[in-house]
Amino acid sequence: MNIDLAALNAGTLWPEYIVTITLIVVLLVDLISGRKASWSLPYLALLGLGIATATLLPMWILENPVSFLGSFTADPLSVVFRAFILISAALTVLMSVRYINQSSLATAEFYVLLLGATLGAMLLSGSSEMAMIFVALELLSITSYLLSGYAKLDKRSNEASLKYLLIGAASSGIFLYGMSLLYGFSGGQTQLTEIAPRIVNLGFPALLSLVLVAAGICFKLSAVPFHQWTPDVYEGSPTPVVAFLSVGSKAAGFALAIRFMTSAYPGFSEQWQTLFVLLAILSMVLGNVVAIAQTSMKRMLAYSSIAQAGYVMIGLAIGTQEGYSSMILYIGTYLFMNLGAFMAVVLFSLRTGTDEITAYSGLYQKDPFLTLVLSLCLLSLAGIPPLAGFFGKLYLFWAAVQSQAYTLVFFGLVTSVASIYYYVRVVKLMLVKEPSPQVLAYSEAGDQDGIQTLKAGMLITTVATVVLGILFPPLISLADTSLRATPSLQQVRTATPVSRVSTGAQAPADHGR
Amino acid sequence: MLSVLIWLPVVGALLVGLWPGASAARLRSIALAFATAGVLWSAGLLWQFDPARPGLQFVEFIPWIAPVGLHYSLGADGLSLPLIALNSLLIWIAIYSNAYSGERPRLYYGLLLLAGGGMAGAFAAQNLLLFFLFYELELLPFYLLIFLWGCSEKRGYAAMKFLIYTAVSGFLILGAFLGLVLLDGSSSFAYGEQSTAALPLITQLILLTMLLVGFGIKIPLVPLHTWLPDAYCEASPPVAILLGGVLAKLGAYGLLRFGLGLFPETWALVAPGLATIGAITAVYGAFSAIAQRDIKRMVAYSSIGHMGYILLAAAAATPLSLLGAMLQMVSHGLILAILFHLVGVVEAKVGTRDLDVLNGLMNPIRGLPMVSALLVLGGMASAGIPGLVGFVAEFLVLQGSFAAFPVQTILCVVCSGLTAVYFVILLNRTCFGRLDNATAYYPPVRWIERTPALILAGIILVLGVQPEWLSRWSEVTAESMVTPVQSAANQPKMPAAAASLSPN
């Protein structure tokens, strides 16, 4: 077989190459210099992730995004999601330095696995061919299983890993079965865009494959009813891993969902949109209602992340230009607020060794900085103005109202009220006067190296959570550009002409009738 | 111009929160400096305001999030400016009068200032989404203020109840705003560009009901009021002053501005129902207040009753009644503030709020004579005794509404009488009678505790004798707000609306 090297267009994968190189370098440095150099590994990983992000920037809008004979599409949509994944991986590294040291786990392998997961997630957000999708998905999944079972002396981590592995493997199987059906129905095509025209008239069989594929994807999104693994895995896994799973892995899942649904099933948009409406409502309701009853912080954040995925799915379910754009923006804001919350949880559990919500009581006196960071991030998750989460939610709801998805907006608003309750409960506990025993024993004396990076990460996420609201307009135009320049989304309808909401208030009021 | 009133307190809050190593007294003086600057600035705005001009003044516009239609757009008219000024004044009083509960001052003053900035923003916002943003911004500071500095063990319950009621109210309002802008074909969230004229009646009714329930929770109207007695009683006096004095006005303001302003035609249709609810609220508030044994709860229920008048006046929507409603908002804010402040002083000195225990505070030497005297003044102002500001407002409301809704108006007149009844009970049990010799060793009242009440009493007295100084800001606005309703009522296609404006 004769492959034209130019047609490979291999340059679009530079960020991935760099992540791979970093991964190998981390492994080699650890092999060669052993314990002595283990302090430098996280910084190496950070450096690699930074360079990868830098190489991602020039790829913002490419002339020819298709590479590797159609397996990978480096369109702006994938660039946005790859950037999200890189950022969340970098922030995860920041928060794991101290955590790994303190729990005396092997250092190098952790970063190698984390970089592997990052790589899988990045490839997944650009894959446009079924074999490639599956390979990337499995790369992400297998590294995630390993990471969640990383604290091997902890029973709960083992249980989490096993649970995650079993459910994940089953859902991969279902996903694979769906794709094999697609392959068969389309007469042997693996390109998503090639499949679309061939299955348009297929009816029920195509829908069968749609359901199977959606089930596989929804496992990654932890959409209800494919969410059962989330609370247990979040509770058992090492906290930095959970942070990456809740943001990076989810972003990859959403990228996959957008690409798969719009490329392979454009003819069935009504059906899959109805499906996602249902899943979004279930996720919002269950996630928020069950989160109210939680006593462990990580479990509460697990249910909250289920609910947050439900909000993001609103954008997917309405399937308009505004919907996708609001989805991207919400994931972007969610990234910072969720990672910020997890960083605060990591810091607290490093110093007190517990995740119980009641243990946070009275923290205000001992550590105002931690209280501030956690409060702002949780309030942003709840959608309290003027934080980033408020604008993200507002934009999502406005997009939904524009495409007249009133049911979704109704459930979104009602469950938001419920979510305020449990997020504010934590804030309230931190501000009360009576400290918990853990807070009474709270000390910053035992802090050694690694706390500084964690604090830097907390500062970054908090500042982003506060500032993103004011910076929302440029972000919207960024998201819009990425959508407009993405070929597979060209045919997506806009709910209304863009000029619908005028930019000025000075237009004369027409009350005079 | 208006931005200063929003951002000054916010900057103050940041400064209070981050000032390194300051003592409680230093923090208080910083906060007080910012609050004083706010009062002076709003006095300057009142000075510059041209009451003869209808429409908005001090307009500011900065484009912000165009795809959503959220812009930083401010402006004030005769409806909002007096409330903005009231807000500045009450924030100042809340901060000034807080010298005696100095626990965790950093958070306390920060939250108070933040709440003040948010309320100024909500009154000044001329964009529906911006209004919602500021409205939601109130949620958390007040929740924390009630919860962390509340009076008794029940404060957690009261604060959570307040939080959930307010959150529900916020989301109803957001739903109504989103629906309105989408359905009516207007192109933006800028206030005044929506026109509901083309909407089918049933849609208008649904949207208006959402607004009514949303703002009705905040005002509060009778079936939606149950958060209020708990929240007011559990809140410390300065917080109660802000809650009742300003936050309740935010609900009434929203109802007038958005309910009446955006749905003039449907408003005329639902007016009889609203007037009835207003009258029921007034009656309910009065009777419940009579039954209370706790002076703070009494004042809280009196607040419910007085807000009923505003609804009656808004329902009637005549120039006179709307002017009355605006005056009632300001006067109720002042009266409630003085009452809550004095009740707070009484509780701090005597140690109880129980009507069966309090007695003889009027005693010139061992009692609290000046506080008692001011309490008598405040009670009389609340009951609508001529010469005080409450009378002016109530009289305008009643006179303006009588032609439209005579029965409801008469009910409200009866309630004015009932107000006098429960305030006489209150004053009789607290101020008159004899001191109990065993317990009457009260700490002296300091000037810092008297000053706010004296200032408020002065304002109440002056505005009662010279009501022109209060009404001049709002007269033109009241008239301009009525015009769309009247023209709607005169259209033949809505006979019910027309009928509602004639005596029935």
JSON list of C-alpha atoms in Angstrom, two decimals, chain A residues 364-365 372 379 382-386 390-391 394-395 397-398 401-404 406 409 412-414 416-417 420-421 424-425 427-434 469-473 476-477 480 496 499-511 513, chain B residues 61 63-71 73 103-104 106-107 129 132-134 136-137 139-140 143-144 147-148 155-156 160 163-164 167-168 171-172 174-175 177-179 181-183 185-190 192-198 261-262 487 491:
[
{"chain": "A", "resi": 364, "resn": "TYR", "atom": "CA", "xyz": [-13.17, 29.98, 58.61]},
{"chain": "A", "resi": 365, "resn": "GLN", "atom": "CA", "xyz": [-11.18, 30.72, 61.75]},
{"chain": "A", "resi": 372, "resn": "LEU", "atom": "CA", "xyz": [-12.68, 31.46, 50.35]},
{"chain": "A", "resi": 379, "resn": "LEU", "atom": "CA", "xyz": [-21.18, 28.98, 44.82]},
{"chain": "A", "resi": 382, "resn": "ALA", "atom": "CA", "xyz": [-24.54, 26.55, 42.25]},
{"chain": "A", "resi": 383, "resn": "GLY", "atom": "CA", "xyz": [-24.82, 29.39, 39.75]},
{"chain": "A", "resi": 384, "resn": "ILE", "atom": "CA", "xyz": [-24.70, 32.36, 42.11]},
{"chain": "A", "resi": 385, "resn": "PRO", "atom": "CA", "xyz": [-23.83, 35.66, 40.43]},
{"chain": "A", "resi": 386, "resn": "PRO", "atom": "CA", "xyz": [-21.42, 37.19, 39.61]},
{"chain": "A", "resi": 390, "resn": "PHE", "atom": "CA", "xyz": [-23.89, 31.86, 36.79]},
{"chain": "A", "resi": 391, "resn": "PHE", "atom": "CA", "xyz": [-23.08, 33.11, 33.32]},
{"chain": "A", "resi": 394, "resn": "LEU", "atom": "CA", "xyz": [-27.60, 31.66, 32.08]},
{"chain": "A", "resi": 395, "resn": "TYR", "atom": "CA", "xyz": [-26.22, 31.13, 28.61]},
{"chain": "A", "resi": 397, "resn": "PHE", "atom": "CA", "xyz": [-30.83, 28.35, 29.70]},
{"chain": "A", "resi": 398, "resn": "TRP", "atom": "CA", "xyz": [-31.05, 31.19, 27.21]},
{"chain": "A", "resi": 401, "resn": "VAL", "atom": "CA", "xyz": [-35.31, 29.04, 25.69]},
{"chain": "A", "resi": 402, "resn": "GLN", "atom": "CA", "xyz": [-34.41, 30.20, 22.21]},
{"chain": "A", "resi": 403, "resn": "SER", "atom": "CA", "xyz": [-35.02, 26.76, 20.80]},
{"chain": "A", "resi": 404, "resn": "GLN", "atom": "CA", "xyz": [-38.17, 26.56, 22.91]},
{"chain": "A", "resi": 406, "resn": "TYR", "atom": "CA", "xyz": [-39.18, 24.89, 27.96]},
{"chain": "A", "resi": 409, "resn": "VAL", "atom": "CA", "xyz": [-35.35, 25.07, 31.23]},
{"chain": "A", "resi": 412, "resn": "GLY", "atom": "CA", "xyz": [-32.86, 23.26, 34.99]},
{"chain": "A", "resi": 413, "resn": "LEU", "atom": "CA", "xyz": [-34.26, 26.13, 37.04]},
{"chain": "A", "resi": 414, "resn": "VAL", "atom": "CA", "xyz": [-36.00, 23.95, 39.61]},
{"chain": "A", "resi": 416, "resn": "SER", "atom": "CA", "xyz": [-30.78, 24.76, 40.42]},
{"chain": "A", "resi": 417, "resn": "VAL", "atom": "CA", "xyz": [-32.76, 25.82, 43.46]},
{"chain": "A", "resi": 420, "resn": "ILE", "atom": "CA", "xyz": [-28.17, 25.94, 45.96]},
{"chain": "A", "resi": 421, "resn": "TYR", "atom": "CA", "xyz": [-29.28, 24.15, 49.11]},
{"chain": "A", "resi": 424, "resn": "VAL", "atom": "CA", "xyz": [-24.57, 26.56, 50.41]},
{"chain": "A", "resi": 425, "resn": "ARG", "atom": "CA", "xyz": [-24.79, 24.03, 53.24]},
{"chain": "A", "resi": 427, "resn": "VAL", "atom": "CA", "xyz": [-20.32, 27.19, 52.83]},
{"chain": "A", "resi": 428, "resn": "LYS", "atom": "CA", "xyz": [-22.51, 27.65, 55.88]},
{"chain": "A", "resi": 429, "resn": "LEU", "atom": "CA", "xyz": [-20.68, 24.93, 57.79]},
{"chain": "A", "resi": 430, "resn": "MET", "atom": "CA", "xyz": [-17.33, 26.48, 57.09]},
{"chain": "A", "resi": 431, "resn": "LEU", "atom": "CA", "xyz": [-18.51, 29.83, 58.43]},
{"chain": "A", "resi": 432, "resn": "VAL", "atom": "CA", "xyz": [-20.17, 28.70, 61.66]},
{"chain": "A", "resi": 433, "resn": "LYS", "atom": "CA", "xyz": [-18.48, 29.37, 64.96]},
{"chain": "A", "resi": 434, "resn": "GLU", "atom": "CA", "xyz": [-18.31, 25.88, 66.44]},
{"chain": "A", "resi": 469, "resn": "GLY", "atom": "CA", "xyz": [-17.89, 36.09, 34.09]},
{"chain": "A", "resi": 470, "resn": "ILE", "atom": "CA", "xyz": [-16.59, 39.49, 33.03]},
{"chain": "A", "resi": 471, "resn": "LEU", "atom": "CA", "xyz": [-14.64, 37.91, 30.19]},
{"chain": "A", "resi": 472, "resn": "PHE", "atom": "CA", "xyz": [-17.67, 36.03, 28.95]},
{"chain": "A", "resi": 473, "resn": "PRO", "atom": "CA", "xyz": [-18.22, 37.93, 25.67]},
{"chain": "A", "resi": 476, "resn": "ILE", "atom": "CA", "xyz": [-18.63, 33.34, 23.49]},
{"chain": "A", "resi": 477, "resn": "SER", "atom": "CA", "xyz": [-17.17, 34.62, 20.28]},
{"chain": "A", "resi": 480, "resn": "ASP", "atom": "CA", "xyz": [-18.87, 30.50, 18.13]},
{"chain": "A", "resi": 496, "resn": "THR", "atom": "CA", "xyz": [-32.64, 32.32, 15.41]},
{"chain": "A", "resi": 499, "resn": "SER", "atom": "CA", "xyz": [-28.71, 39.53, 15.24]},
{"chain": "A", "resi": 500, "resn": "ARG", "atom": "CA", "xyz": [-31.74, 38.63, 17.27]},
{"chain": "A", "resi": 501, "resn": "VAL", "atom": "CA", "xyz": [-30.44, 40.05, 20.46]},
{"chain": "A", "resi": 502, "resn": "SER", "atom": "CA", "xyz": [-29.34, 43.49, 19.56]},
{"chain": "A", "resi": 503, "resn": "THR", "atom": "CA", "xyz": [-26.21, 44.91, 21.03]},
{"chain": "A", "resi": 504, "resn": "GLY", "atom": "CA", "xyz": [-27.61, 48.21, 22.04]},
{"chain": "A", "resi": 505, "resn": "ALA", "atom": "CA", "xyz": [-30.13, 49.40, 24.51]},
{"chain": "A", "resi": 506, "resn": "GLN", "atom": "CA", "xyz": [-30.35, 52.76, 22.84]},
{"chain": "A", "resi": 507, "resn": "ALA", "atom": "CA", "xyz": [-32.72, 51.50, 20.21]},
{"chain": "A", "resi": 508, "resn": "PRO", "atom": "CA", "xyz": [-35.91, 53.46, 20.60]},
{"chain": "A", "resi": 509, "resn": "ALA", "atom": "CA", "xyz": [-38.51, 51.75, 22.70]},
{"chain": "A", "resi": 510, "resn": "ASP", "atom": "CA", "xyz": [-41.64, 51.03, 20.77]},
{"chain": "A", "resi": 511, "resn": "HIS", "atom": "CA", "xyz": [-44.17, 51.57, 23.46]},
{"chain": "A", "resi": 513, "resn": "ARG", "atom": "CA", "xyz": [-48.61, 51.96, 19.92]},
{"chain": "B", "resi": 61, "resn": "PHE", "atom": "CA", "xyz": [-24.59, 51.87, 29.29]},
{"chain": "B", "resi": 63, "resn": "PRO", "atom": "CA", "xyz": [-22.12, 46.60, 26.31]},
{"chain": "B", "resi": 64, "resn": "TRP", "atom": "CA", "xyz": [-21.34, 43.33, 27.98]},
{"chain": "B", "resi": 65, "resn": "ILE", "atom": "CA", "xyz": [-22.53, 39.91, 26.90]},
{"chain": "B", "resi": 66, "resn": "ALA", "atom": "CA", "xyz": [-24.25, 40.58, 23.62]},
{"chain": "B", "resi": 67, "resn": "PRO", "atom": "CA", "xyz": [-25.25, 37.03, 22.63]},
{"chain": "B", "resi": 68, "resn": "VAL", "atom": "CA", "xyz": [-27.26, 36.68, 25.82]},
{"chain": "B", "resi": 69, "resn": "GLY", "atom": "CA", "xyz": [-28.46, 40.28, 25.79]},
{"chain": "B", "resi": 70, "resn": "LEU", "atom": "CA", "xyz": [-26.98, 41.14, 29.14]},
{"chain": "B", "resi": 71, "resn": "HIS", "atom": "CA", "xyz": [-25.63, 44.66, 29.24]},
{"chain": "B", "resi": 73, "resn": "SER", "atom": "CA", "xyz": [-27.22, 49.40, 31.73]},
{"chain": "B", "resi": 103, "resn": "GLU", "atom": "CA", "xyz": [-18.08, 39.26, 66.43]},
{"chain": "B", "resi": 104, "resn": "ARG", "atom": "CA", "xyz": [-16.16, 38.41, 63.23]},
{"chain": "B", "resi": 106, "resn": "ARG", "atom": "CA", "xyz": [-14.43, 41.36, 58.75]},
{"chain": "B", "resi": 107, "resn": "LEU", "atom": "CA", "xyz": [-17.07, 39.09, 57.33]},
{"chain": "B", "resi": 129, "resn": "LEU", "atom": "CA", "xyz": [-30.96, 40.11, 33.20]},
{"chain": "B", "resi": 132, "resn": "PHE", "atom": "CA", "xyz": [-31.83, 39.37, 37.96]},
{"chain": "B", "resi": 133, "resn": "LEU", "atom": "CA", "xyz": [-28.08, 39.25, 38.49]},
{"chain": "B", "resi": 134, "resn": "PHE", "atom": "CA", "xyz": [-28.26, 41.79, 41.29]},
{"chain": "B", "resi": 136, "resn": "GLU", "atom": "CA", "xyz": [-29.65, 36.86, 43.01]},
{"chain": "B", "resi": 137, "resn": "LEU", "atom": "CA", "xyz": [-26.59, 38.58, 44.43]},
{"chain": "B", "resi": 139, "resn": "LEU", "atom": "CA", "xyz": [-29.38, 35.87, 48.23]},
{"chain": "B", "resi": 140, "resn": "LEU", "atom": "CA", "xyz": [-26.18, 34.81, 49.84]},
{"chain": "B", "resi": 143, "resn": "TYR", "atom": "CA", "xyz": [-28.55, 34.24, 54.12]},
{"chain": "B", "resi": 144, "resn": "LEU", "atom": "CA", "xyz": [-25.20, 34.43, 55.88]},
{"chain": "B", "resi": 147, "resn": "PHE", "atom": "CA", "xyz": [-27.51, 32.61, 59.80]},
{"chain": "B", "resi": 148, "resn": "LEU", "atom": "CA", "xyz": [-24.25, 33.75, 61.37]},
{"chain": "B", "resi": 155, "resn": "ARG", "atom": "CA", "xyz": [-31.64, 30.98, 62.99]},
{"chain": "B", "resi": 156, "resn": "GLY", "atom": "CA", "xyz": [-30.42, 28.10, 60.82]},
{"chain": "B", "resi": 160, "resn": "MET", "atom": "CA", "xyz": [-32.52, 28.31, 55.10]},
{"chain": "B", "resi": 163, "resn": "LEU", "atom": "CA", "xyz": [-32.69, 31.16, 51.11]},
{"chain": "B", "resi": 164, "resn": "ILE", "atom": "CA", "xyz": [-35.02, 28.67, 49.48]},
{"chain": "B", "resi": 167, "resn": "ALA", "atom": "CA", "xyz": [-34.09, 31.24, 45.28]},
{"chain": "B", "resi": 168, "resn": "VAL", "atom": "CA", "xyz": [-37.47, 30.03, 44.06]},
{"chain": "B", "resi": 171, "resn": "PHE", "atom": "CA", "xyz": [-35.88, 31.54, 39.27]},
{"chain": "B", "resi": 172, "resn": "LEU", "atom": "CA", "xyz": [-39.55, 32.34, 38.68]},
{"chain": "B", "resi": 174, "resn": "LEU", "atom": "CA", "xyz": [-35.76, 34.61, 35.47]},
{"chain": "B", "resi": 175, "resn": "GLY", "atom": "CA", "xyz": [-38.20, 32.24, 33.79]},
{"chain": "B", "resi": 177, "resn": "PHE", "atom": "CA", "xyz": [-37.95, 37.34, 31.80]},
{"chain": "B", "resi": 178, "resn": "LEU", "atom": "CA", "xyz": [-36.60, 34.70, 29.43]},
{"chain": "B", "resi": 179, "resn": "GLY", "atom": "CA", "xyz": [-40.08, 33.76, 28.30]},
{"chain": "B", "resi": 181, "resn": "VAL", "atom": "CA", "xyz": [-38.19, 38.36, 25.67]},
{"chain": "B", "resi": 182, "resn": "LEU", "atom": "CA", "xyz": [-38.42, 35.24, 23.58]},
{"chain": "B", "resi": 183, "resn": "LEU", "atom": "CA", "xyz": [-42.15, 35.42, 22.99]},
{"chain": "B", "resi": 185, "resn": "GLY", "atom": "CA", "xyz": [-40.52, 39.45, 19.48]},
{"chain": "B", "resi": 186, "resn": "SER", "atom": "CA", "xyz": [-38.56, 42.24, 21.11]},
{"chain": "B", "resi": 187, "resn": "SER", "atom": "CA", "xyz": [-34.91, 42.16, 20.44]},
{"chain": "B", "resi": 188, "resn": "SER", "atom": "CA", "xyz": [-33.26, 42.65, 23.78]},
{"chain": "B", "resi": 189, "resn": "PHE", "atom": "CA", "xyz": [-33.36, 42.42, 27.52]},
{"chain": "B", "resi": 190, "resn": "ALA", "atom": "CA", "xyz": [-33.02, 46.16, 27.84]},
{"chain": "B", "resi": 192, "resn": "GLY", "atom": "CA", "xyz": [-38.54, 49.18, 28.03]},
{"chain": "B", "resi": 193, "resn": "GLU", "atom": "CA", "xyz": [-37.97, 47.46, 24.72]},
{"chain": "B", "resi": 194, "resn": "GLN", "atom": "CA", "xyz": [-40.34, 44.64, 25.39]},
{"chain": "B", "resi": 195, "resn": "SER", "atom": "CA", "xyz": [-43.89, 45.09, 24.35]},
{"chain": "B", "resi": 196, "resn": "THR", "atom": "CA", "xyz": [-46.47, 42.61, 25.42]},
{"chain": "B", "resi": 197, "resn": "ALA", "atom": "CA", "xyz": [-49.19, 44.08, 23.28]},
{"chain": "B", "resi": 198, "resn": "ALA", "atom": "CA", "xyz": [-48.90, 41.41, 20.62]},
{"chain": "B", "resi": 261, "resn": "GLY", "atom": "CA", "xyz": [-44.52, 48.36, 33.50]},
{"chain": "B", "resi": 262, "resn": "LEU", "atom": "CA", "xyz": [-44.31, 45.40, 31.13]},
{"chain": "B", "resi": 487, "resn": "SER", "atom": "CA", "xyz": [-54.93, 53.54, 27.51]},
{"chain": "B", "resi": 491, "resn": "GLN", "atom": "CA", "xyz": [-59.55, 50.00, 24.60]}
]
